[in-house]
Amino acid sequence: MSDLTTAARPYARAVFEMAQEAGKLPQWSAQLAAMSAVVAAEGSSALLAHPRMTKEQKATVFGEIAGDALDDQGRNLLKALAENDRFSLLPEISTLFEQMKAEAEGAIEAEIISAQEMSDDQQQTIAAALQKRLGREIKLVTKVDPALMGGAIIRAGDLVIDGSIQSRLKDMKAALAR
């Protein structure tokens, strides 16, 4: 677990609990995604680290950049993050929030990293197999990594299935080295 995850967890938990009580999980998903996009935007780190800007000014500028994507509670989160110099945690807060939201909805996010783009049929087949094995709704996130050479790696919670050619070659190399 990274230091960012450890630092982001209390913020994500607080936002999740507040959003769940208010019945605003989708709205908070959108707000956190917008805030994360601002943090990830080119030049934002220089702006947010500017020594002549006060923490309040940073929160105000950040809020203006995000615009209508934020409500008053979203702006309050920005102020709290500014007060503690924690804007950099926003992408991790968003990720943790989405995991908590999926868990509350009885779903689990599964990441599939494949050597090449997967068809919709392949994705549906894998999602159905994971749903049968885990007994939960599956939300797929797909990524392409040509370094795998072929096959795929699937991660769903604590479950990791490595069916990549790269992994198989490593296993063969280890077996031959014995």
PDB file of C-alpha atoms in Angstrom:
ATOM      1  CA  MET A   1       0.000   0.000   0.000  1.00  0.00           C
ATOM      2  CA  SER A   2       1.442   3.365  -0.991  1.00  0.00           C
ATOM      3  CA  ASP A   3       1.804   6.407   1.227  1.00  0.00           C
ATOM      4  CA  LEU A   4      -0.677   8.210  -1.039  1.00  0.00           C
ATOM      5  CA  THR A   5      -3.290   5.521  -0.405  1.00  0.00           C
ATOM      6  CA  THR A   6      -2.743   5.717   3.343  1.00  0.00           C
ATOM      7  CA  ALA A   7      -3.052   9.505   3.341  1.00  0.00           C
ATOM      8  CA  ALA A   8      -6.043   9.540   0.969  1.00  0.00           C
ATOM      9  CA  ARG A   9      -8.120   6.879   2.743  1.00  0.00           C
ATOM     10  CA  PRO A  10      -9.551   9.105   5.546  1.00  0.00           C
ATOM     11  CA  TYR A  11     -10.630  11.747   3.029  1.00  0.00           C
ATOM     12  CA  ALA A  12     -12.180   9.136   0.732  1.00  0.00           C
ATOM     13  CA  ARG A  13     -13.982   7.485   3.660  1.00  0.00           C
ATOM     14  CA  ALA A  14     -15.380  10.820   4.899  1.00  0.00           C
ATOM     15  CA  VAL A  15     -16.569  11.839   1.420  1.00  0.00           C
ATOM     16  CA  PHE A  16     -18.063   8.393   0.817  1.00  0.00           C
ATOM     17  CA  GLU A  17     -19.986   8.362   4.101  1.00  0.00           C
ATOM     18  CA  MET A  18     -21.289  11.892   3.523  1.00  0.00           C
ATOM     19  CA  ALA A  19     -22.292  11.098  -0.072  1.00  0.00           C
ATOM     20  CA  GLN A  20     -23.952   7.822   0.916  1.00  0.00           C
ATOM     21  CA  GLU A  21     -26.000   9.471   3.680  1.00  0.00           C
ATOM     22  CA  ALA A  22     -27.129  12.215   1.304  1.00  0.00           C
ATOM     23  CA  GLY A  23     -27.824   9.766  -1.536  1.00  0.00           C
ATOM     24  CA  LYS A  24     -25.336  11.609  -3.756  1.00  0.00           C
ATOM     25  CA  LEU A  25     -22.851   8.898  -4.729  1.00  0.00           C
ATOM     26  CA  PRO A  26     -23.067   9.593  -8.508  1.00  0.00           C
ATOM     27  CA  GLN A  27     -22.693  13.360  -7.988  1.00  0.00           C
ATOM     28  CA  TRP A  28     -19.601  12.859  -5.833  1.00  0.00           C
ATOM     29  CA  SER A  29     -18.134  10.455  -8.391  1.00  0.00           C
ATOM     30  CA  ALA A  30     -18.424  13.203 -10.988  1.00  0.00           C
ATOM     31  CA  GLN A  31     -17.005  15.880  -8.663  1.00  0.00           C
ATOM     32  CA  LEU A  32     -14.015  13.770  -7.655  1.00  0.00           C
ATOM     33  CA  ALA A  33     -13.360  12.898 -11.308  1.00  0.00           C
ATOM     34  CA  ALA A  34     -13.419  16.613 -12.200  1.00  0.00           C
ATOM     35  CA  MET A  35     -11.066  17.482  -9.329  1.00  0.00           C
ATOM     36  CA  SER A  36      -8.707  14.660 -10.327  1.00  0.00           C
ATOM     37  CA  ALA A  37      -8.687  15.931 -13.911  1.00  0.00           C
ATOM     38  CA  VAL A  38      -7.653  19.382 -12.703  1.00  0.00           C
ATOM     39  CA  VAL A  39      -4.796  17.888 -10.646  1.00  0.00           C
ATOM     40  CA  ALA A  40      -3.671  15.814 -13.639  1.00  0.00           C
ATOM     41  CA  ALA A  41      -3.816  18.762 -16.063  1.00  0.00           C
ATOM     42  CA  GLU A  42      -0.529  20.038 -17.402  1.00  0.00           C
ATOM     43  CA  GLY A  43       0.752  22.986 -15.385  1.00  0.00           C
ATOM     44  CA  SER A  44      -1.475  22.414 -12.381  1.00  0.00           C
ATOM     45  CA  SER A  45       1.352  21.200 -10.157  1.00  0.00           C
ATOM     46  CA  ALA A  46       3.315  24.411 -10.780  1.00  0.00           C
ATOM     47  CA  LEU A  47       0.245  26.505 -10.055  1.00  0.00           C
ATOM     48  CA  LEU A  48      -0.649  24.622  -6.891  1.00  0.00           C
ATOM     49  CA  ALA A  49       2.943  24.757  -5.638  1.00  0.00           C
ATOM     50  CA  HIS A  50       3.339  28.492  -6.325  1.00  0.00           C
ATOM     51  CA  PRO A  51       4.972  30.000  -3.204  1.00  0.00           C
ATOM     52  CA  ARG A  52       3.221  33.375  -3.420  1.00  0.00           C
ATOM     53  CA  MET A  53      -0.290  31.956  -3.435  1.00  0.00           C
ATOM     54  CA  THR A  54      -2.016  31.408  -0.106  1.00  0.00           C
ATOM     55  CA  LYS A  55      -3.770  28.122   0.552  1.00  0.00           C
ATOM     56  CA  GLU A  56      -7.113  29.911   0.284  1.00  0.00           C
ATOM     57  CA  GLN A  57      -6.159  31.400  -3.081  1.00  0.00           C
ATOM     58  CA  LYS A  58      -5.119  27.958  -4.344  1.00  0.00           C
ATOM     59  CA  ALA A  59      -8.480  26.490  -3.326  1.00  0.00           C
ATOM     60  CA  THR A  60     -10.327  29.393  -4.998  1.00  0.00           C
ATOM     61  CA  VAL A  61      -8.365  29.085  -8.260  1.00  0.00           C
ATOM     62  CA  PHE A  62      -8.781  25.300  -8.229  1.00  0.00           C
ATOM     63  CA  GLY A  63     -12.538  25.725  -7.722  1.00  0.00           C
ATOM     64  CA  GLU A  64     -12.755  28.244 -10.578  1.00  0.00           C
ATOM     65  CA  ILE A  65     -10.939  25.866 -12.910  1.00  0.00           C
ATOM     66  CA  ALA A  66     -13.319  23.024 -11.985  1.00  0.00           C
ATOM     67  CA  GLY A  67     -16.247  25.417 -12.492  1.00  0.00           C
ATOM     68  CA  ASP A  68     -19.809  24.097 -12.366  1.00  0.00           C
ATOM     69  CA  ALA A  69     -18.586  20.543 -11.800  1.00  0.00           C
ATOM     70  CA  LEU A  70     -18.365  21.324  -8.062  1.00  0.00           C
ATOM     71  CA  ASP A  71     -21.084  22.116  -5.554  1.00  0.00           C
ATOM     72  CA  ASP A  72     -20.531  23.842  -2.194  1.00  0.00           C
ATOM     73  CA  GLN A  73     -19.516  20.592  -0.507  1.00  0.00           C
ATOM     74  CA  GLY A  74     -16.992  19.912  -3.266  1.00  0.00           C
ATOM     75  CA  ARG A  75     -15.524  23.377  -2.736  1.00  0.00           C
ATOM     76  CA  ASN A  76     -15.365  22.694   1.004  1.00  0.00           C
ATOM     77  CA  LEU A  77     -13.351  19.544   0.300  1.00  0.00           C
ATOM     78  CA  LEU A  78     -10.964  21.646  -1.795  1.00  0.00           C
ATOM     79  CA  LYS A  79     -10.525  24.068   1.116  1.00  0.00           C
ATOM     80  CA  ALA A  80      -9.760  21.200   3.515  1.00  0.00           C
ATOM     81  CA  LEU A  81      -7.256  19.713   1.069  1.00  0.00           C
ATOM     82  CA  ALA A  82      -5.659  23.138   0.497  1.00  0.00           C
ATOM     83  CA  GLU A  83      -5.337  23.720   4.240  1.00  0.00           C
ATOM     84  CA  ASN A  84      -3.275  20.527   4.524  1.00  0.00           C
ATOM     85  CA  ASP A  85      -1.433  20.788   1.168  1.00  0.00           C
ATOM     86  CA  ARG A  86      -3.143  17.614  -0.047  1.00  0.00           C
ATOM     87  CA  PHE A  87      -4.339  18.418  -3.589  1.00  0.00           C
ATOM     88  CA  SER A  88      -2.028  15.689  -4.895  1.00  0.00           C
ATOM     89  CA  LEU A  89      -4.199  13.100  -3.113  1.00  0.00           C
ATOM     90  CA  LEU A  90      -7.260  13.792  -5.257  1.00  0.00           C
ATOM     91  CA  PRO A  91      -6.698  11.044  -7.874  1.00  0.00           C
ATOM     92  CA  GLU A  92      -6.182   8.483  -5.094  1.00  0.00           C
ATOM     93  CA  ILE A  93      -9.191   9.814  -3.137  1.00  0.00           C
ATOM     94  CA  SER A  94     -11.281   9.394  -6.290  1.00  0.00           C
ATOM     95  CA  THR A  95     -10.023   5.826  -6.847  1.00  0.00           C
ATOM     96  CA  LEU A  96     -10.704   4.810  -3.235  1.00  0.00           C
ATOM     97  CA  PHE A  97     -14.141   6.463  -3.345  1.00  0.00           C
ATOM     98  CA  GLU A  98     -15.028   4.490  -6.492  1.00  0.00           C
ATOM     99  CA  GLN A  99     -13.921   1.247  -4.825  1.00  0.00           C
ATOM    100  CA  MET A 100     -16.077   1.986  -1.760  1.00  0.00           C
ATOM    101  CA  LYS A 101     -19.007   2.930  -3.993  1.00  0.00           C
ATOM    102  CA  ALA A 102     -18.691  -0.280  -6.022  1.00  0.00           C
ATOM    103  CA  GLU A 103     -18.473  -2.361  -2.855  1.00  0.00           C
ATOM    104  CA  ALA A 104     -21.576  -0.668  -1.426  1.00  0.00           C
ATOM    105  CA  GLU A 105     -23.406  -1.386  -4.662  1.00  0.00           C
ATOM    106  CA  GLY A 106     -22.352  -5.036  -4.478  1.00  0.00           C
ATOM    107  CA  ALA A 107     -19.999  -4.701  -7.422  1.00  0.00           C
ATOM    108  CA  ILE A 108     -16.280  -5.185  -7.775  1.00  0.00           C
ATOM    109  CA  GLU A 109     -13.949  -3.556 -10.250  1.00  0.00           C
ATOM    110  CA  ALA A 110     -11.884  -5.954 -12.322  1.00  0.00           C
ATOM    111  CA  GLU A 111      -8.882  -4.731 -14.269  1.00  0.00           C
ATOM    112  CA  ILE A 112      -7.874  -6.602 -17.394  1.00  0.00           C
ATOM    113  CA  ILE A 113      -4.483  -5.831 -18.855  1.00  0.00           C
ATOM    114  CA  SER A 114      -4.100  -7.456 -22.251  1.00  0.00           C
ATOM    115  CA  ALA A 115      -1.456  -7.473 -24.944  1.00  0.00           C
ATOM    116  CA  GLN A 116      -3.941  -6.063 -27.447  1.00  0.00           C
ATOM    117  CA  GLU A 117      -7.383  -4.481 -27.472  1.00  0.00           C
ATOM    118  CA  MET A 118     -10.135  -6.916 -26.423  1.00  0.00           C
ATOM    119  CA  SER A 119     -13.424  -7.298 -28.271  1.00  0.00           C
ATOM    120  CA  ASP A 120     -16.749  -6.705 -26.516  1.00  0.00           C
ATOM    121  CA  ASP A 121     -17.464 -10.455 -26.686  1.00  0.00           C
ATOM    122  CA  GLN A 122     -14.166 -11.273 -24.952  1.00  0.00           C
ATOM    123  CA  GLN A 123     -14.870  -8.693 -22.250  1.00  0.00           C
ATOM    124  CA  GLN A 124     -18.394 -10.033 -21.673  1.00  0.00           C
ATOM    125  CA  THR A 125     -17.116 -13.627 -21.449  1.00  0.00           C
ATOM    126  CA  ILE A 126     -14.494 -12.684 -18.855  1.00  0.00           C
ATOM    127  CA  ALA A 127     -16.980 -10.549 -16.893  1.00  0.00           C
ATOM    128  CA  ALA A 128     -19.486 -13.428 -16.808  1.00  0.00           C
ATOM    129  CA  ALA A 129     -16.832 -15.906 -15.629  1.00  0.00           C
ATOM    130  CA  LEU A 130     -15.645 -13.524 -12.903  1.00  0.00           C
ATOM    131  CA  GLN A 131     -19.211 -12.821 -11.806  1.00  0.00           C
ATOM    132  CA  LYS A 132     -19.852 -16.567 -11.503  1.00  0.00           C
ATOM    133  CA  ARG A 133     -16.616 -17.108  -9.542  1.00  0.00           C
ATOM    134  CA  LEU A 134     -16.927 -14.079  -7.237  1.00  0.00           C
ATOM    135  CA  GLY A 135     -20.707 -13.897  -6.931  1.00  0.00           C
ATOM    136  CA  ARG A 136     -20.734 -10.131  -7.483  1.00  0.00           C
ATOM    137  CA  GLU A 137     -21.451  -7.715 -10.295  1.00  0.00           C
ATOM    138  CA  ILE A 138     -18.276  -6.964 -12.251  1.00  0.00           C
ATOM    139  CA  LYS A 139     -17.224  -3.568 -13.586  1.00  0.00           C
ATOM    140  CA  LEU A 140     -14.461  -4.036 -16.133  1.00  0.00           C
ATOM    141  CA  VAL A 141     -11.572  -1.657 -16.689  1.00  0.00           C
ATOM    142  CA  THR A 142      -9.395  -2.619 -19.617  1.00  0.00           C
ATOM    143  CA  LYS A 143      -5.840  -1.568 -20.406  1.00  0.00           C
ATOM    144  CA  VAL A 144      -3.449  -2.558 -23.166  1.00  0.00           C
ATOM    145  CA  ASP A 145       0.198  -3.424 -22.457  1.00  0.00           C
ATOM    146  CA  PRO A 146       2.052  -4.737 -25.540  1.00  0.00           C
ATOM    147  CA  ALA A 147       4.919  -5.882 -23.265  1.00  0.00           C
ATOM    148  CA  LEU A 148       2.755  -8.866 -22.260  1.00  0.00           C
ATOM    149  CA  MET A 149       3.275 -10.274 -25.796  1.00  0.00           C
ATOM    150  CA  GLY A 150      -0.024 -12.154 -25.569  1.00  0.00           C
ATOM    151  CA  GLY A 151      -2.693 -13.225 -23.096  1.00  0.00           C
ATOM    152  CA  ALA A 152      -3.899 -11.090 -20.200  1.00  0.00           C
ATOM    153  CA  ILE A 153      -3.628 -10.330 -16.506  1.00  0.00           C
ATOM    154  CA  ILE A 154      -6.865 -10.029 -14.547  1.00  0.00           C
ATOM    155  CA  ARG A 155      -7.098  -8.335 -11.137  1.00  0.00           C
ATOM    156  CA  ALA A 156     -10.339  -8.313  -9.154  1.00  0.00           C
ATOM    157  CA  GLY A 157      -9.926  -7.427  -5.490  1.00  0.00           C
ATOM    158  CA  ASP A 158      -7.378  -9.863  -4.041  1.00  0.00           C
ATOM    159  CA  LEU A 159      -7.705 -12.234  -7.008  1.00  0.00           C
ATOM    160  CA  VAL A 160      -4.944 -12.068  -9.639  1.00  0.00           C
ATOM    161  CA  ILE A 161      -4.979 -14.322 -12.692  1.00  0.00           C
ATOM    162  CA  ASP A 162      -1.853 -14.017 -14.818  1.00  0.00           C
ATOM    163  CA  GLY A 163      -2.380 -15.671 -18.186  1.00  0.00           C
ATOM    164  CA  SER A 164       0.166 -13.575 -20.050  1.00  0.00           C
ATOM    165  CA  ILE A 165       2.775 -15.099 -22.339  1.00  0.00           C
ATOM    166  CA  GLN A 166       5.386 -12.993 -20.531  1.00  0.00           C
ATOM    167  CA  SER A 167       4.528 -14.752 -17.247  1.00  0.00           C
ATOM    168  CA  ARG A 168       4.589 -18.182 -18.873  1.00  0.00           C
ATOM    169  CA  LEU A 169       8.034 -17.514 -20.345  1.00  0.00           C
ATOM    170  CA  LYS A 170       9.325 -16.475 -16.916  1.00  0.00           C
ATOM    171  CA  ASP A 171       7.915 -19.696 -15.425  1.00  0.00           C
ATOM    172  CA  MET A 172       9.617 -21.783 -18.131  1.00  0.00           C
ATOM    173  CA  LYS A 173      12.908 -19.986 -17.614  1.00  0.00           C
ATOM    174  CA  ALA A 174      12.730 -20.659 -13.864  1.00  0.00           C
ATOM    175  CA  ALA A 175      11.887 -24.334 -14.466  1.00  0.00           C
ATOM    176  CA  LEU A 176      14.787 -24.764 -16.884  1.00  0.00           C
ATOM    177  CA  ALA A 177      17.218 -23.065 -14.497  1.00  0.00           C
ATOM    178  CA  ARG A 178      16.623 -25.730 -11.826  1.00  0.00           C
TER     179      ARG A 178
END
